[in-house]
PDB file of C-alpha atoms in Angstrom:
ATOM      1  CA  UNK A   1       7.972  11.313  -8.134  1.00  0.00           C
ATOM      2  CA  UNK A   2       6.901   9.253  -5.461  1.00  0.00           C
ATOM      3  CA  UNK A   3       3.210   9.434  -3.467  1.00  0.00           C
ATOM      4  CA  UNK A   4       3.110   7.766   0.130  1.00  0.00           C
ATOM      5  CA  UNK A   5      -0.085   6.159   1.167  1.00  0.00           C
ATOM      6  CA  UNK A   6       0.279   7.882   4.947  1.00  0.00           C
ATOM      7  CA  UNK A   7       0.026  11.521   2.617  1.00  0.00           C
ATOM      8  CA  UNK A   8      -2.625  10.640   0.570  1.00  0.00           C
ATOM      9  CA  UNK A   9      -5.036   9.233   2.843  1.00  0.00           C
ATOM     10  CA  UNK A  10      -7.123  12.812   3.927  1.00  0.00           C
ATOM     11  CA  UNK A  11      -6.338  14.674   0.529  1.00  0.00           C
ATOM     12  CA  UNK A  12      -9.764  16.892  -0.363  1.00  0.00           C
ATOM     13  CA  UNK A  13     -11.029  16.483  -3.379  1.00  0.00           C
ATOM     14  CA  UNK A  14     -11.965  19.044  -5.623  1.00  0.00           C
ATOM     15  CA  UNK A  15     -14.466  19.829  -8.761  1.00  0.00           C
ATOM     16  CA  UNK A  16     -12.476  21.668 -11.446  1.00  0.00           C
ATOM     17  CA  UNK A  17     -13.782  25.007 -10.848  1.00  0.00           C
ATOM     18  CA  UNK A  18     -15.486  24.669  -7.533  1.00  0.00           C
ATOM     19  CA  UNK A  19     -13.919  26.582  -4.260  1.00  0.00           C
ATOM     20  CA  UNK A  20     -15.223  23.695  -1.987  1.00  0.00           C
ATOM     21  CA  UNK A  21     -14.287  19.970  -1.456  1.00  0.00           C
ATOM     22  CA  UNK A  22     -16.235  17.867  -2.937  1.00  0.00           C
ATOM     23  CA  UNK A  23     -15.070  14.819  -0.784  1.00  0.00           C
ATOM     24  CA  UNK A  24     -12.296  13.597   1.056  1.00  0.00           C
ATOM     25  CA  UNK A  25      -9.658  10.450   0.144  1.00  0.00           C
ATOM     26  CA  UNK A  26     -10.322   8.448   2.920  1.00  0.00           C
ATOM     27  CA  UNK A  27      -8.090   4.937   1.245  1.00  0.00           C
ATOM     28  CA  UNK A  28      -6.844   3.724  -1.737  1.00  0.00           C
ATOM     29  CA  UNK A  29      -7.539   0.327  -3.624  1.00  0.00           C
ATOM     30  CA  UNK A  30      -4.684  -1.450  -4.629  1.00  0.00           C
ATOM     31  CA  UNK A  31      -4.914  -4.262  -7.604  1.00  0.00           C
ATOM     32  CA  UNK A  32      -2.775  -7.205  -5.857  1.00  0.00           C
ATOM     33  CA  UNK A  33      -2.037  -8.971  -9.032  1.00  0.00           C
ATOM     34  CA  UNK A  34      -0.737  -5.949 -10.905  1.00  0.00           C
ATOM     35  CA  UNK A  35       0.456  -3.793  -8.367  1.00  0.00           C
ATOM     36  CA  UNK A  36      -1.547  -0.543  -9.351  1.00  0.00           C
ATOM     37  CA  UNK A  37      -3.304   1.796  -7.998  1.00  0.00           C
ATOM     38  CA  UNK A  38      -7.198   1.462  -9.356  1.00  0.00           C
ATOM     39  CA  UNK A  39      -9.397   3.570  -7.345  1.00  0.00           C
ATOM     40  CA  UNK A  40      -9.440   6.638  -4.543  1.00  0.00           C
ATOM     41  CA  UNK A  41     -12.107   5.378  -1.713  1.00  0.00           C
ATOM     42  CA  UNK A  42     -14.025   8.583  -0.765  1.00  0.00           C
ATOM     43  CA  UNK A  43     -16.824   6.972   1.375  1.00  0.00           C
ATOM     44  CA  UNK A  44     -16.035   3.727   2.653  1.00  0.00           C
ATOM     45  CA  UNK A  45     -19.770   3.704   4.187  1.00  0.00           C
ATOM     46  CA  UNK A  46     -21.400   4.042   0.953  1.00  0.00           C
ATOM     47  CA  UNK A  47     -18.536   2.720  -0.959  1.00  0.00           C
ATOM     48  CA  UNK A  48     -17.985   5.584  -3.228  1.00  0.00           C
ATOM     49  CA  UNK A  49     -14.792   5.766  -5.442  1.00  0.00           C
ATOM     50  CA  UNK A  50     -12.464   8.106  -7.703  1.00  0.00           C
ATOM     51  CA  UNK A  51     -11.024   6.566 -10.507  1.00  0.00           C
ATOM     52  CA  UNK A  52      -7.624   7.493 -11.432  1.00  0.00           C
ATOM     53  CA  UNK A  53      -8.670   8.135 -14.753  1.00  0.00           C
ATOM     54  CA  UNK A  54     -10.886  10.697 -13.852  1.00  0.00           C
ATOM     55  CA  UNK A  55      -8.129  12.903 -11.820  1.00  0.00           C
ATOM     56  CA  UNK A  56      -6.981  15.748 -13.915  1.00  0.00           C
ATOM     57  CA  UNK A  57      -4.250  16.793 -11.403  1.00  0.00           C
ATOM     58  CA  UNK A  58      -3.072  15.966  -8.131  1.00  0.00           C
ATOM     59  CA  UNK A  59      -0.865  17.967  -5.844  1.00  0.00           C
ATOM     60  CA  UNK A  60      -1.408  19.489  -2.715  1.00  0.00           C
ATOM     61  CA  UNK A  61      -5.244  18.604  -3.992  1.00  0.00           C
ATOM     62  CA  UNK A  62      -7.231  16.424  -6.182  1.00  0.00           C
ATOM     63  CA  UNK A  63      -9.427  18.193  -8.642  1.00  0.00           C
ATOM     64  CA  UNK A  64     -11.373  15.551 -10.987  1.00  0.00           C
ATOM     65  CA  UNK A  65     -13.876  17.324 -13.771  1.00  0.00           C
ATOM     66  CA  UNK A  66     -16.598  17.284 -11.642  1.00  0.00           C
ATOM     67  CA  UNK A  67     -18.936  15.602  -9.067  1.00  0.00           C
ATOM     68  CA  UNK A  68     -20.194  12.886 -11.268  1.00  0.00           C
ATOM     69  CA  UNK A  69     -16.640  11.305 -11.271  1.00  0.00           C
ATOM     70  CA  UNK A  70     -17.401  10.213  -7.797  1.00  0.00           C
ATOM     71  CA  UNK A  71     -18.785   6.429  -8.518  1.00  0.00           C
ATOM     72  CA  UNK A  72     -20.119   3.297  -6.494  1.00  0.00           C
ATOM     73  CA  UNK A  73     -17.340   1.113  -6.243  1.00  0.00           C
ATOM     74  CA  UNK A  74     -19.837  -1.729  -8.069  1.00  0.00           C
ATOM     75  CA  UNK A  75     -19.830   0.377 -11.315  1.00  0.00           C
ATOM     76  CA  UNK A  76     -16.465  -0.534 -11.853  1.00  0.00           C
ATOM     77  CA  UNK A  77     -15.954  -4.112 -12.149  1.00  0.00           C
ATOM     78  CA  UNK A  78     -11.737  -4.816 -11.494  1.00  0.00           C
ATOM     79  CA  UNK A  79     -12.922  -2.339  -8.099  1.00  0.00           C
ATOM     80  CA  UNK A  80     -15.209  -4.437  -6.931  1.00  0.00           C
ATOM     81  CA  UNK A  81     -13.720  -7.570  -7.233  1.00  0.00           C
ATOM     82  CA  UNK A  82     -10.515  -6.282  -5.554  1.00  0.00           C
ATOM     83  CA  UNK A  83     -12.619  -5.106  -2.624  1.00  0.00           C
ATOM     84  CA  UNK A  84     -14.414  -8.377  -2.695  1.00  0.00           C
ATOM     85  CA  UNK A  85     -11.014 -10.565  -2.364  1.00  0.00           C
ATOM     86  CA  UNK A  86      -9.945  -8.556   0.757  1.00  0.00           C
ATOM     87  CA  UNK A  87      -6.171  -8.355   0.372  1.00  0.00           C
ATOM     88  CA  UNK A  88      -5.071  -4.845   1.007  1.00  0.00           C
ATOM     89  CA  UNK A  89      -1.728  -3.579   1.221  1.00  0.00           C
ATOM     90  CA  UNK A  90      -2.245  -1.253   3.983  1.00  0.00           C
ATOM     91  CA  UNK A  91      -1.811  -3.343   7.485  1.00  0.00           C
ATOM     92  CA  UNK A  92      -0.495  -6.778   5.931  1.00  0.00           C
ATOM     93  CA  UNK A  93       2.222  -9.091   7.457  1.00  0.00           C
ATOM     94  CA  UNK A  94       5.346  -9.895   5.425  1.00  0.00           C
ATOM     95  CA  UNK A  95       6.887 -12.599   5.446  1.00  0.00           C
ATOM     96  CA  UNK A  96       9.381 -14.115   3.329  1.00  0.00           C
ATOM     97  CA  UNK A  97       9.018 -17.027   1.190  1.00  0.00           C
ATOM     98  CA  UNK A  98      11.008 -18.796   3.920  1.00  0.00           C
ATOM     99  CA  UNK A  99       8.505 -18.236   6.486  1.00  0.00           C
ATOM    100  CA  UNK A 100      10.471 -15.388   8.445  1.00  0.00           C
ATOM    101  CA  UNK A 101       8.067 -12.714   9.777  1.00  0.00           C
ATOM    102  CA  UNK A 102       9.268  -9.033   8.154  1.00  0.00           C
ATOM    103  CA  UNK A 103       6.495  -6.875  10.067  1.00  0.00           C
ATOM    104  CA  UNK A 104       3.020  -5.118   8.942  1.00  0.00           C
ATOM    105  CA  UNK A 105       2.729  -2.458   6.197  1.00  0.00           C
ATOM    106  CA  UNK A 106       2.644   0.774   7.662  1.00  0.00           C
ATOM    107  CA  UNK A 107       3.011   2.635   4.696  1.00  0.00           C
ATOM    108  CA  UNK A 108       3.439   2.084   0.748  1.00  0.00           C
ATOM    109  CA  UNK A 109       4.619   4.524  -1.802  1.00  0.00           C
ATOM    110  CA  UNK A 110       3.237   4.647  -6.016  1.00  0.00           C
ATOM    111  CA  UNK A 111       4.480   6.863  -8.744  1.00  0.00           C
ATOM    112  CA  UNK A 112       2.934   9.714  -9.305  1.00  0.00           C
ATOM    113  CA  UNK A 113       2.270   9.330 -12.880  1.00  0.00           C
ATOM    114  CA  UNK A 114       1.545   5.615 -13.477  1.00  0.00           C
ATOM    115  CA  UNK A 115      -0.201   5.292 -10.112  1.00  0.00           C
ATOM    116  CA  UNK A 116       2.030   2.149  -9.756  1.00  0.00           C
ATOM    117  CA  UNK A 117       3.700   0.293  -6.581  1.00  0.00           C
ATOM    118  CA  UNK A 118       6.710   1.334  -5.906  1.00  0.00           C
ATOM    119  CA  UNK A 119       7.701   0.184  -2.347  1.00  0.00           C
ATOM    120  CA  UNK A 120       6.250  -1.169   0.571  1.00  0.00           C
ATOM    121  CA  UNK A 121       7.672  -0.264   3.986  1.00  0.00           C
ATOM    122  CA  UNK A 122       7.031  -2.626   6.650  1.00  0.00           C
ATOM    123  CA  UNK A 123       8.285  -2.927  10.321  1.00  0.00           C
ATOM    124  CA  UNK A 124       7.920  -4.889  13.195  1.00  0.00           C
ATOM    125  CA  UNK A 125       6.049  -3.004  16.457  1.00  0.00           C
ATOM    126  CA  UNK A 126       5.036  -3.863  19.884  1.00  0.00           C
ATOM    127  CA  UNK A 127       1.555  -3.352  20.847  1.00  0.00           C
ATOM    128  CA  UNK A 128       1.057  -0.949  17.566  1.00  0.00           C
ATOM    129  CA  UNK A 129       3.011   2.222  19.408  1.00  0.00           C
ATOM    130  CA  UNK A 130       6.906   1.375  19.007  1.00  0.00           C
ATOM    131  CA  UNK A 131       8.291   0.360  15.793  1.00  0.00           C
ATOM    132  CA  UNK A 132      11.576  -1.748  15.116  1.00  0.00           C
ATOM    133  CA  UNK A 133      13.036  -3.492  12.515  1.00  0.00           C
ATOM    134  CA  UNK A 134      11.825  -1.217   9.363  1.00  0.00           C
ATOM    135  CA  UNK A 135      12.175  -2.275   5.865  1.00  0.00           C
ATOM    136  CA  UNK A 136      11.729  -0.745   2.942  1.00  0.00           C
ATOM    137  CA  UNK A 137      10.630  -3.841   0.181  1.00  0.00           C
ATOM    138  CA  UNK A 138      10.863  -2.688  -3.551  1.00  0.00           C
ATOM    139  CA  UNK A 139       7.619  -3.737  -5.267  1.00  0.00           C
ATOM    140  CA  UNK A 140       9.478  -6.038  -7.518  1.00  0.00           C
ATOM    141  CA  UNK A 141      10.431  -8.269  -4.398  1.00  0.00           C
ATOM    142  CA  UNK A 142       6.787  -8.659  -3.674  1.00  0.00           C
ATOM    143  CA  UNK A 143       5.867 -12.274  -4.824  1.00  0.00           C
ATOM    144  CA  UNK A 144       2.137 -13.408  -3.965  1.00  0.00           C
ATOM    145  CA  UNK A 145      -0.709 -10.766  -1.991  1.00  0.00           C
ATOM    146  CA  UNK A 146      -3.094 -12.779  -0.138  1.00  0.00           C
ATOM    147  CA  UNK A 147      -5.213 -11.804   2.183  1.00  0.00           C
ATOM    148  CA  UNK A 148      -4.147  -9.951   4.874  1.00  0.00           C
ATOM    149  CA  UNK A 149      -0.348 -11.096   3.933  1.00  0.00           C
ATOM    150  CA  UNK A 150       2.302 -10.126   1.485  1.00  0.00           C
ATOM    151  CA  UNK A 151       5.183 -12.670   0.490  1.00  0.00           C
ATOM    152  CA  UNK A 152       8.409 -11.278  -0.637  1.00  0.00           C
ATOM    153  CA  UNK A 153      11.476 -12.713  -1.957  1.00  0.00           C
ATOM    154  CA  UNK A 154      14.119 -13.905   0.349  1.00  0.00           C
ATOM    155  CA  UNK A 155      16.966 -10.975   0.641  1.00  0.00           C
ATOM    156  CA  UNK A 156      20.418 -10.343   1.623  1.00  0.00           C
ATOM    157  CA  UNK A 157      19.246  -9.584   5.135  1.00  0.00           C
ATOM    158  CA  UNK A 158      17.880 -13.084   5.411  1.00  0.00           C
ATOM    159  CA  UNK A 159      20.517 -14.481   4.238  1.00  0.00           C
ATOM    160  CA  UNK A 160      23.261 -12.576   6.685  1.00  0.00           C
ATOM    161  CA  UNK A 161      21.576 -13.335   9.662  1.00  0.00           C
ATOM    162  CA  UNK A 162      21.174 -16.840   9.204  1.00  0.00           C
ATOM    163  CA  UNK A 163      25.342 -16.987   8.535  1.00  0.00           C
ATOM    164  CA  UNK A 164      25.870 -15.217  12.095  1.00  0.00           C
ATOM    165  CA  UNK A 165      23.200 -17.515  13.864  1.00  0.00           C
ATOM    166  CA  UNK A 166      25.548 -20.639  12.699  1.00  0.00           C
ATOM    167  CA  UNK A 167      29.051 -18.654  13.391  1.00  0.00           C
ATOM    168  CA  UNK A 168      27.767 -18.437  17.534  1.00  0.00           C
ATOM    169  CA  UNK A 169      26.339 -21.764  17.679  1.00  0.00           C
ATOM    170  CA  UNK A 170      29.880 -23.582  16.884  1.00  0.00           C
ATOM    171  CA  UNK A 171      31.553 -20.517  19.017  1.00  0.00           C
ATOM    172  CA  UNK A 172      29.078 -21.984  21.851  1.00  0.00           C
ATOM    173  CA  UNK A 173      29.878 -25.228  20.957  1.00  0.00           C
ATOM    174  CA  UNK A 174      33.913 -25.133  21.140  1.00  0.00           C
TER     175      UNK A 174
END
């Protein structure tokens, strides 16, 4: 089963046997290099995390065992240093290894049970309110995550428009 980003993003967070929230997902951090989810960001101010470890279910909800699973993003080390690199997934360019710009990220999707990438879907937009041109980029595509920019194998796509660019230039040119 398959989690989007765009659903997760505002899920409370619950203590095992507590009626009220004991935070709020407000992100998610990403390992670029692995492509797995590492931590739930529940204050981004204080930078205060949820390892996936720690979650004993999540559905419509998180519950974790109980408030002391919510940790400074410094305690855990791979955390830190992800945050520290600044490449995100969320908001990125794509572009193919050719150059050609794909779009941003405007949402991702992991597996529920691994907590690992599954697909990226990226689009072009104008001014951030229309979008055109979506994609949806299996993980496996993905080659290099730097910051701010995702590079993904050359497809099909690429590959079909380029043939119909040189078909009407020698139309225009007879």
């Amino acid at each position: 089963m398959e989690m989007f980003y765009s659903n997760i993003v505002g899920t409370l967070v619950f203590e095992d046997d507590s009626p009220r929230p004991v935070a709020v997902i407000k992100d998610l951090v990403m390992d670029p290099d692995r492509g797995a989810l590492i931590a739930f960001v529940v204050n981004q101010n204080k930078g205060l995390v949820v390892s996936p470890m720690d979650v004993i279910s999540f559905k419509q909800v998180m519950k974790i065992n109980n408030a002391d699973n919510v940790v400074e993003a410094a305690e855990i080390l791979r955390v830190s240093e992800v945050l520290k690199s600044d490449r995100p997934i969320f908001g990125a360019k794509v572009f193919t290894k050719s150059g050609e710009y794909l779009g941003k990220v405007f949402d991702f999707s992991i597996d529920a049970k691994t907590y690992d990438l599954n697909k990226i879907f990226a689009a072009k937009d104008i001014l951030g309110l229309f979008r055109y041109n979506s994609l949806i980029i299996p993980a496996k595509s993905i080659v290099e995550v730097k910051p701010y920019k995702i590079i993904v194998k050359d497809g099909k796509e690429t590959e079909k428009e380029e043939s119909l660019q040189r078909v009407l230039v020698k139309e225009v040119v007879a």
